[in-house]
Coordinates of C-alpha atoms in Angstrom, one line a residue:
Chain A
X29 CA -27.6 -41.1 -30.5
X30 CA -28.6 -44.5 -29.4
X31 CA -26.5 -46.9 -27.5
X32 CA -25.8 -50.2 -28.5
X33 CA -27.8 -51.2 -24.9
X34 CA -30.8 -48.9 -26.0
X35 CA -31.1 -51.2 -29.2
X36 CA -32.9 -54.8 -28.7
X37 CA -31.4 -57.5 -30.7
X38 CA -34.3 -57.2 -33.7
X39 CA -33.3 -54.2 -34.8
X40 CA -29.6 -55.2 -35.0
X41 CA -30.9 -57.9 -37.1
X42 CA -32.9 -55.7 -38.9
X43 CA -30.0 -52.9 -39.3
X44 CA -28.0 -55.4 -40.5
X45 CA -30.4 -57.6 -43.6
X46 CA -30.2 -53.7 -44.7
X47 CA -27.2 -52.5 -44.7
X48 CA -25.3 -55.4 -45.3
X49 CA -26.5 -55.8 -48.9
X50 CA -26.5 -52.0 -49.1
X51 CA -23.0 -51.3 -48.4
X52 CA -22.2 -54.4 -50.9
X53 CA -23.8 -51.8 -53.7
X54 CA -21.8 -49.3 -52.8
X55 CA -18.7 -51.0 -52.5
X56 CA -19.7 -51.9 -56.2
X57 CA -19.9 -48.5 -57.1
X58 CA -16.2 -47.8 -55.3
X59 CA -15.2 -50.3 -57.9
X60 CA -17.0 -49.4 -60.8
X61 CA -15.9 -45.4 -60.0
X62 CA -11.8 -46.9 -60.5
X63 CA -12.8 -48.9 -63.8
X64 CA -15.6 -47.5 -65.9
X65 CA -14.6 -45.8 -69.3
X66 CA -18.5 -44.7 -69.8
X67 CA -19.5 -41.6 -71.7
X68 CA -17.8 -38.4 -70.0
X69 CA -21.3 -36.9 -70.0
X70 CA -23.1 -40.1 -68.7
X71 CA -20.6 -39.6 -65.9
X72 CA -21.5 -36.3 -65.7
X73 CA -25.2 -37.3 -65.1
X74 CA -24.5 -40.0 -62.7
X75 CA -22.1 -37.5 -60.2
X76 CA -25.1 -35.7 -60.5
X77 CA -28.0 -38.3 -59.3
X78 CA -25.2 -39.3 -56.6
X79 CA -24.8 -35.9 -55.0
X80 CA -28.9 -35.8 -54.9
X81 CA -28.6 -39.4 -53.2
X82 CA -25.6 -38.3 -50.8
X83 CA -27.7 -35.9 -49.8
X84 CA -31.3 -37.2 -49.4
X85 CA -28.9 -39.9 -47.0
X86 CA -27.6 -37.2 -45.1
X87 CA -30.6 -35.7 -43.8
X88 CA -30.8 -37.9 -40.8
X89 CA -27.7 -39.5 -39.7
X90 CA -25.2 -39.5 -36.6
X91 CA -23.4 -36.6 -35.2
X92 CA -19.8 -38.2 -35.6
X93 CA -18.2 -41.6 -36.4
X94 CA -19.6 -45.4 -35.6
X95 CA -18.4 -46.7 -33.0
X96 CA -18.3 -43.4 -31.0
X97 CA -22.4 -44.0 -31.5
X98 CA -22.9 -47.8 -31.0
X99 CA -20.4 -49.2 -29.0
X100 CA -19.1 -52.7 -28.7
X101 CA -20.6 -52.9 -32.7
X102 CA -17.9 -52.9 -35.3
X103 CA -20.3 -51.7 -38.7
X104 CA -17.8 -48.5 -39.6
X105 CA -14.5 -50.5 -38.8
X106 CA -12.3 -50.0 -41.4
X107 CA -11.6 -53.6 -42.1
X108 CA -14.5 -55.7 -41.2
X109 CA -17.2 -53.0 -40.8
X110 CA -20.3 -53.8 -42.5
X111 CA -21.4 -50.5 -43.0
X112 CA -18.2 -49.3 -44.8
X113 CA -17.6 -49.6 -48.1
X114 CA -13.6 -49.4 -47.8
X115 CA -13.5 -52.4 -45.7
X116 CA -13.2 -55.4 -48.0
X117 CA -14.8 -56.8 -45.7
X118 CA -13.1 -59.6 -43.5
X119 CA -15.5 -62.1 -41.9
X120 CA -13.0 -63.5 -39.5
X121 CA -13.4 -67.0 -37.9
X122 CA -12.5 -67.0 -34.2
X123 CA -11.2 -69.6 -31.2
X124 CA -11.0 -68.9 -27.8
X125 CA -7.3 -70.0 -27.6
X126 CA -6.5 -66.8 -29.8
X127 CA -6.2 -68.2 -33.5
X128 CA -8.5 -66.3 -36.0
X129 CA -8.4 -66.6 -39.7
X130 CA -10.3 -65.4 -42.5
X131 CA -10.6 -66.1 -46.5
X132 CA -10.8 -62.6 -48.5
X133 CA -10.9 -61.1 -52.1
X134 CA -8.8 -57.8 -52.8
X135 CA -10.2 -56.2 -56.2
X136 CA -9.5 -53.1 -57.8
X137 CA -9.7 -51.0 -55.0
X138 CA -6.5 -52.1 -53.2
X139 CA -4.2 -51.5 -55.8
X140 CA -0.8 -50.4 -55.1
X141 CA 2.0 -51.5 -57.8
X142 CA 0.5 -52.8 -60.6
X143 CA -1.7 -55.8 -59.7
X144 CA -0.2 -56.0 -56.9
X145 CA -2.0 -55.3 -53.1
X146 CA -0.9 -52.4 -51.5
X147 CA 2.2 -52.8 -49.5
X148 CA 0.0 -50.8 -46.8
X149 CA -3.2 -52.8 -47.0
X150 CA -1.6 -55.9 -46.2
X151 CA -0.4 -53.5 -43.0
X152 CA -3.9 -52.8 -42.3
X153 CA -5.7 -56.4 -42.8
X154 CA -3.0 -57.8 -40.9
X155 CA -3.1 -55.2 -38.0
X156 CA -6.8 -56.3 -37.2
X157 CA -5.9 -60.0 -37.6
X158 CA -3.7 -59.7 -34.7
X159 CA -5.7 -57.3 -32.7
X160 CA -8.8 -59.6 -33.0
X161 CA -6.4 -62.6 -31.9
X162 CA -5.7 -61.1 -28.9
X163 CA -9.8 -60.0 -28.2
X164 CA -10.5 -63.8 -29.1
X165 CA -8.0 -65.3 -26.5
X166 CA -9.4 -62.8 -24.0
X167 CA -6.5 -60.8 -23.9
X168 CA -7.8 -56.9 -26.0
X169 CA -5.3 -54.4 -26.5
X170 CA -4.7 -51.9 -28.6
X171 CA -1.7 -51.9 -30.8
X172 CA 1.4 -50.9 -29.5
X173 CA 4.6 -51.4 -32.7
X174 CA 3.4 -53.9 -35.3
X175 CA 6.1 -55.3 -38.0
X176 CA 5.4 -56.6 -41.1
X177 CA 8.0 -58.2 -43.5
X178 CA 7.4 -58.4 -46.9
X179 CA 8.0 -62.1 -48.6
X180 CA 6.9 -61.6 -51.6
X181 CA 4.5 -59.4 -53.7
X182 CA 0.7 -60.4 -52.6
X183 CA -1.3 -60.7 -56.4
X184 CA -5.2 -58.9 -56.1
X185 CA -7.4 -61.6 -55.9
X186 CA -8.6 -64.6 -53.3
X187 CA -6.4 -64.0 -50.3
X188 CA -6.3 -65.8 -46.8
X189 CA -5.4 -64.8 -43.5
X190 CA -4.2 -66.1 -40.0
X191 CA -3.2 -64.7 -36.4
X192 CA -2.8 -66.2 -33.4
X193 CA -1.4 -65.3 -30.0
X194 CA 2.2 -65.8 -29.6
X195 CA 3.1 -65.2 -25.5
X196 CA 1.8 -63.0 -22.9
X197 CA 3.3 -60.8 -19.8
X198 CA 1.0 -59.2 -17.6
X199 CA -0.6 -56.4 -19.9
X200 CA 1.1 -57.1 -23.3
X201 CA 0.2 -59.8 -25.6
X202 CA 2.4 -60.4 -28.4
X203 CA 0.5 -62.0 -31.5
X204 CA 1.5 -63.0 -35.0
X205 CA 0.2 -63.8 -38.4
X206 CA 0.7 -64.3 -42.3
X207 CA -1.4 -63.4 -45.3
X208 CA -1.0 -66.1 -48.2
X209 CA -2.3 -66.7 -51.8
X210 CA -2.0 -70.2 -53.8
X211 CA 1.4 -70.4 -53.6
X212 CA 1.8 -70.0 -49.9
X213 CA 2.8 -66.6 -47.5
X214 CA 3.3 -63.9 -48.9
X215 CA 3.5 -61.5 -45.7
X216 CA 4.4 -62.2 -42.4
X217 CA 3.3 -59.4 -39.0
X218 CA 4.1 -59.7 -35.6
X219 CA 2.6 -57.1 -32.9
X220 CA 2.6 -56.5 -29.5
X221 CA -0.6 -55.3 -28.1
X222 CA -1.1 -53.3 -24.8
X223 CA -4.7 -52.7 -22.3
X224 CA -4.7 -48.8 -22.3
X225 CA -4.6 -47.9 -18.4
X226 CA -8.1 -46.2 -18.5
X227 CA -9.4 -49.8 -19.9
X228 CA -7.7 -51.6 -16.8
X229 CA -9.4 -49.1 -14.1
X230 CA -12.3 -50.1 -15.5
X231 CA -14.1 -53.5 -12.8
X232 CA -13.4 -56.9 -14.6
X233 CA -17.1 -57.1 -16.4
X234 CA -16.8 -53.2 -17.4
X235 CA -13.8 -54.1 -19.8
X236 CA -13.8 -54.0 -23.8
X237 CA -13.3 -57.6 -25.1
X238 CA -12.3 -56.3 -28.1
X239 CA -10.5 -52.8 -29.6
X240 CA -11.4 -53.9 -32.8
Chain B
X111 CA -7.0 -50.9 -72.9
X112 CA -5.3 -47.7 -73.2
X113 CA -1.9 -47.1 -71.7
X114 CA -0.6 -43.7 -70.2
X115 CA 1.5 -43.7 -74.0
X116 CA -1.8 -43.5 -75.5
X117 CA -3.4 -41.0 -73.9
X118 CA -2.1 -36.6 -74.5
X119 CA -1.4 -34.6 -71.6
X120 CA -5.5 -33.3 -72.6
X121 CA -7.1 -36.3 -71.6
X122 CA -5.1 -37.0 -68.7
X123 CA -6.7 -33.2 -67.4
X124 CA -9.6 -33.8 -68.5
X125 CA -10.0 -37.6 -66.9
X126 CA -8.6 -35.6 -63.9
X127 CA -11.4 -32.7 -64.2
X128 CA -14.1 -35.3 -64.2
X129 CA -13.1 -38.0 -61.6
X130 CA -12.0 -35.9 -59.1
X131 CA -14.9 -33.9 -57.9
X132 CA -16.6 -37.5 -59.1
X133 CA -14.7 -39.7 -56.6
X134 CA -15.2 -37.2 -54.0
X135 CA -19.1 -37.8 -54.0
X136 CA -18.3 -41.2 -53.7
X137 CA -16.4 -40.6 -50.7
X138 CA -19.0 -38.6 -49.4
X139 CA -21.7 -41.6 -50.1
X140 CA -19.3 -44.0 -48.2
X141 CA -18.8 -41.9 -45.4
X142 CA -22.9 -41.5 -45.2
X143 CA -23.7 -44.9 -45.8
X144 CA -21.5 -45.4 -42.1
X145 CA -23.5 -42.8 -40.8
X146 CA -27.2 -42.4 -41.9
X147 CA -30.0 -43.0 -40.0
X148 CA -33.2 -42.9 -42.9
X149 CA -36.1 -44.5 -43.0
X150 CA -36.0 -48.4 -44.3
X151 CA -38.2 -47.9 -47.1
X152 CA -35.7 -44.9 -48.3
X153 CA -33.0 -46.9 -47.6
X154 CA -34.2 -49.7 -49.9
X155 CA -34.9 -46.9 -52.3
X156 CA -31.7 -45.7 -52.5
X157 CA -29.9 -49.2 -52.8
X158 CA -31.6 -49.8 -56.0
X159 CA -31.1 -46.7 -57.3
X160 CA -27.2 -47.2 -56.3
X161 CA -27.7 -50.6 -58.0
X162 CA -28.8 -49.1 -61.9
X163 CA -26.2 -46.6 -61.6
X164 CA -23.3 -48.9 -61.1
X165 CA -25.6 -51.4 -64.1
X166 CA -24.7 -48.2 -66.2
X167 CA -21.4 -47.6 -64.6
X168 CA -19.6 -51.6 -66.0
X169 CA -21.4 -51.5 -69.2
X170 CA -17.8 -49.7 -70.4
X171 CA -15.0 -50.5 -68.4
X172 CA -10.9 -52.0 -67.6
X173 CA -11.0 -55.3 -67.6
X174 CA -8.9 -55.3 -64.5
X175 CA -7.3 -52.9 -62.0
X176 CA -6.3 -49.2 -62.7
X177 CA -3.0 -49.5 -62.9
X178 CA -2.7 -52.5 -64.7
X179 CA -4.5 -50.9 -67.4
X180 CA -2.6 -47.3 -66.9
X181 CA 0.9 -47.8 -65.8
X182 CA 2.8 -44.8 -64.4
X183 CA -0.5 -43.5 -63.4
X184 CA -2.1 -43.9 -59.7
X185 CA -5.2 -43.1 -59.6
X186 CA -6.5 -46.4 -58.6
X187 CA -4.1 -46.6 -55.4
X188 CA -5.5 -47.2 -52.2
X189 CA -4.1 -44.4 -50.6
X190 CA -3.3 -41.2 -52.7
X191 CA -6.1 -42.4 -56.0
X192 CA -7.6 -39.7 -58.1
X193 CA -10.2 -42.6 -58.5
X194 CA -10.3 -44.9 -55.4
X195 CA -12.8 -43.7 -53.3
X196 CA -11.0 -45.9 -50.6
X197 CA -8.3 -43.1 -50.1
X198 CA -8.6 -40.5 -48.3
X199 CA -6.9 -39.4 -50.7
X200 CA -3.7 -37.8 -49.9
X201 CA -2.0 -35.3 -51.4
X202 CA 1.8 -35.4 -51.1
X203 CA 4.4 -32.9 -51.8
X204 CA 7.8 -33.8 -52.2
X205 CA 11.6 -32.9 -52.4
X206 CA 14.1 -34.6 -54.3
X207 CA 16.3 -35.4 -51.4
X208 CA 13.7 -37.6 -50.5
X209 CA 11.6 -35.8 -47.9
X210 CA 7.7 -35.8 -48.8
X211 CA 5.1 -34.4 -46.2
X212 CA 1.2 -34.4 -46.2
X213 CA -1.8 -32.9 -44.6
X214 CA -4.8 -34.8 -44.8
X215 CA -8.4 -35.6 -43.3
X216 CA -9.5 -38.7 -42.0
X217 CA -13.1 -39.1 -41.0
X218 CA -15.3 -42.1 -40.1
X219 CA -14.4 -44.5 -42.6
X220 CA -11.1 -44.7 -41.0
X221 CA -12.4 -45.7 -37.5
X222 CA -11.0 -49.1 -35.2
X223 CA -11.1 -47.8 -31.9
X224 CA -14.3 -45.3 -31.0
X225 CA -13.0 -41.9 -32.5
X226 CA -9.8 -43.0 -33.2
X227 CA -7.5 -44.3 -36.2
X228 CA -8.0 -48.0 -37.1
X229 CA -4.0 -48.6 -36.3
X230 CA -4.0 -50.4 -39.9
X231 CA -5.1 -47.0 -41.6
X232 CA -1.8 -45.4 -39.8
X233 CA 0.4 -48.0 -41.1
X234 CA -1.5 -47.7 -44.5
X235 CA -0.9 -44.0 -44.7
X236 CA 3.1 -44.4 -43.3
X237 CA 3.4 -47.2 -46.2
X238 CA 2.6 -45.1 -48.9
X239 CA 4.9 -42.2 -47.6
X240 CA 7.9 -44.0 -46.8
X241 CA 7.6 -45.6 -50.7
X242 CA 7.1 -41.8 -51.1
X243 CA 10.1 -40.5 -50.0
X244 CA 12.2 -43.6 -51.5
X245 CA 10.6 -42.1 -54.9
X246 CA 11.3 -38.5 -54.7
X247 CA 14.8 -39.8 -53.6
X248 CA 15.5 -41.1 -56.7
X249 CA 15.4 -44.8 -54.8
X250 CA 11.8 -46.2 -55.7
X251 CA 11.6 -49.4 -54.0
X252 CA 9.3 -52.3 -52.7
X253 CA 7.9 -52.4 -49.3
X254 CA 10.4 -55.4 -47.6
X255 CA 9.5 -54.3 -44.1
X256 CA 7.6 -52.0 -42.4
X257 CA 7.8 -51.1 -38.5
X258 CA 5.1 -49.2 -36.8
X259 CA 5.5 -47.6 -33.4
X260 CA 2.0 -46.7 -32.0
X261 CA 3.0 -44.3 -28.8
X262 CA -0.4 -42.8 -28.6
X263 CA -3.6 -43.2 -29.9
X264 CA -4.1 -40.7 -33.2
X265 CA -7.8 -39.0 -33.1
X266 CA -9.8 -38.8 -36.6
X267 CA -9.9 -35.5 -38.0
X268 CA -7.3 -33.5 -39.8
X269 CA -3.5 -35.1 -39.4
X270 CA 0.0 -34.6 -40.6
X271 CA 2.5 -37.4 -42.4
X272 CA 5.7 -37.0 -43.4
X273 CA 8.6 -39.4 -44.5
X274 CA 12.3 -39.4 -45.8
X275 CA 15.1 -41.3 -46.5
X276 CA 17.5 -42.5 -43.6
X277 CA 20.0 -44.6 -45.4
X278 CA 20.8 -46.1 -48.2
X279 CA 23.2 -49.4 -49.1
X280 CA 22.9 -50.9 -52.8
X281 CA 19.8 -51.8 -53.8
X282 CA 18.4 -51.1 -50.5
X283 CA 17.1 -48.0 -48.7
X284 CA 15.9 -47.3 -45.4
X285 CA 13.2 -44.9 -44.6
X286 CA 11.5 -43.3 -41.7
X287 CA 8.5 -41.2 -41.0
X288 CA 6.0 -40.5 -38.4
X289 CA 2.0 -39.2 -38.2
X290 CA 0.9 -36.4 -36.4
X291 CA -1.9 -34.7 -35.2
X292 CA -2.0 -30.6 -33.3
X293 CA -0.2 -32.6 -30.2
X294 CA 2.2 -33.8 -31.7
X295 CA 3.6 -37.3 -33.0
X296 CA 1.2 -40.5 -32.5
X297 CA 2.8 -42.9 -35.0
X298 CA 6.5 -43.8 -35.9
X299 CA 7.7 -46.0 -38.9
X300 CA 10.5 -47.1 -40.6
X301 CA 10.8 -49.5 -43.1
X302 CA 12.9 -50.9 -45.8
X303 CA 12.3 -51.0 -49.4
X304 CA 14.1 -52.5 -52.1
X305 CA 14.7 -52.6 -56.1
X306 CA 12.9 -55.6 -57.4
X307 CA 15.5 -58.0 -59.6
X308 CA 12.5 -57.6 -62.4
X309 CA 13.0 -54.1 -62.6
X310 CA 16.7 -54.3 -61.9
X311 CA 17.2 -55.7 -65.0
X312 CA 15.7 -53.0 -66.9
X313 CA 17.9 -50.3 -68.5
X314 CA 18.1 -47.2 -66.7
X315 CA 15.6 -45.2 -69.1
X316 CA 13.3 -47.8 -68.2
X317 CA 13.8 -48.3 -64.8
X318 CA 10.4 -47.3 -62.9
X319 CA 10.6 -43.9 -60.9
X320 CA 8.2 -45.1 -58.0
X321 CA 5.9 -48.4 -56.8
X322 CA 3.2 -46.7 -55.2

């Protein structure tokens, strides 16, 4: 398995112009498997020709997970990873003092009440928010209680998001953040995030920027 | 568009019969698309394959969301859809005092951390079951908050969730819940969900029996 440091900045490049736009297809196809009302035999035929694709992809591929196999890059993250379909994904916008914010679109795929995003992925968008708010103002943790509170129901559709970092104390950061639509917030998060103690035995220059 | 009063208990199995096994293969093409290491040039040729069979995929579909389209049906949900190749899914069984449990499998798609649980997935998955457990209570409510306690890292691989209901006081109810892998408890929640004034308003017969 090849380490991010075994991989020259070219074939990053090149790993991402492909699977970038490839993931986008499949994320597509996540969509299109919630919403299409095709032909029960088509459908049939096309479970078919996926099977023969999953496998033709599987003949070659890592042992385990991503970021077990290329660390410090974030393609199979859950929320921004470029490689994975489920994440939407957020392309977050990043200041050294800690504030990071993003504009997003939740479709089909995020549906909990009717229309309506699920109650959990606003947990989940806003738990990266704050985790990358503490990586950008050069404080990384990993998330130690998180609380959400609920305003309002957030529509599917064009969604923004913020973070910043609220105070710090030795180890802990404490950061906070909203997710809004049009008409303003909708959900509100505040977390506190902690180093792990095998992060902080690690020398200054060894330590993860990010646990994102 | 055809809702769940439209469509005999027939369709609904057969719909079932033929998305299920479907939307696992999709799973199984998001989970390789993280983790395949093919040639470029079969790469490529497997993106626009993917591309003509979602082409074929939206020539008949919802206009919109699943659940929009088939209320009192949630197989478009983000974390328990028949459909949504997004969830894992889970599979929950319940009791009518409120207690629901599930085991389920999370694999790379799920990753923050290197190997572990993006802590957004865990207060994804705790989300759904505490609304869970509000349900099979007979108390279906809206998220209004949610707090997650993270006291150790949870590994990917094959977990444990359960939820119930702690208290109850008008239109609100309190519920609490926890992940767990073969060690023991990773994640604690509790959060409070409550009757929205919309549905409120609705005779009893009408009154909705859950919001996830």
């Amino acid at each position: 398995m090849a380490d991010t440091e075994d991989i020259t900045p070219e074939q990053v490049e090149r790993e991402q112009a492909l699977y970038g736009p490839f993931t986008e297809v499949v994320r597509e196809l996540v969509d299109a498997t919630i919403r299409t009302q095709i032909d029960e035999d088509e459908a049939r035929a096309i479970k078919d020709e996926l099977e023969g694709i999953v496998e033709r992809m599987r003949t070659r591929q890592l042992d385990g997970p991503y970021a077990v196999n290329n660390r410090g890059r974030h393609w199979g993250n859950t929320v921004v990873g470029l490689r994975n379909a489920v994440a939407p994904p957020l392309h977050i916008d990043r200041e050294s003092t800690g504030r990071v914010w993003s504009s997003f679109h939740l479709g089909a795929a995020y549906e909990g009440p009717p229309g309506l995003v699920h109650g959990g992925v606003s947990a989940l968008v806003l738990d990266q928010l704050l985790g990358e708010a503490t990586g950008a103002g050069g404080r990384p943790g990993m998330t130690a209680s998180l609380t959400l509170i609920y305003r309002r129901a957030t529509p599917l559709g064009d969604l923004r998001g913020e973070a910043w970092i609220e105070r710090t104390e030795g180890i802990k950061t404490w950061a906070r953040g909203n997710l809004s639509d049009d008409e303003g917030v909708t959900v509100e998060a505040e977390g506190l995030f902690i180093l792990p103690r095998w992060a902080r035995e690690k020398p200054p220059q060894e330590q993860p920027t990010s646990f994102e």
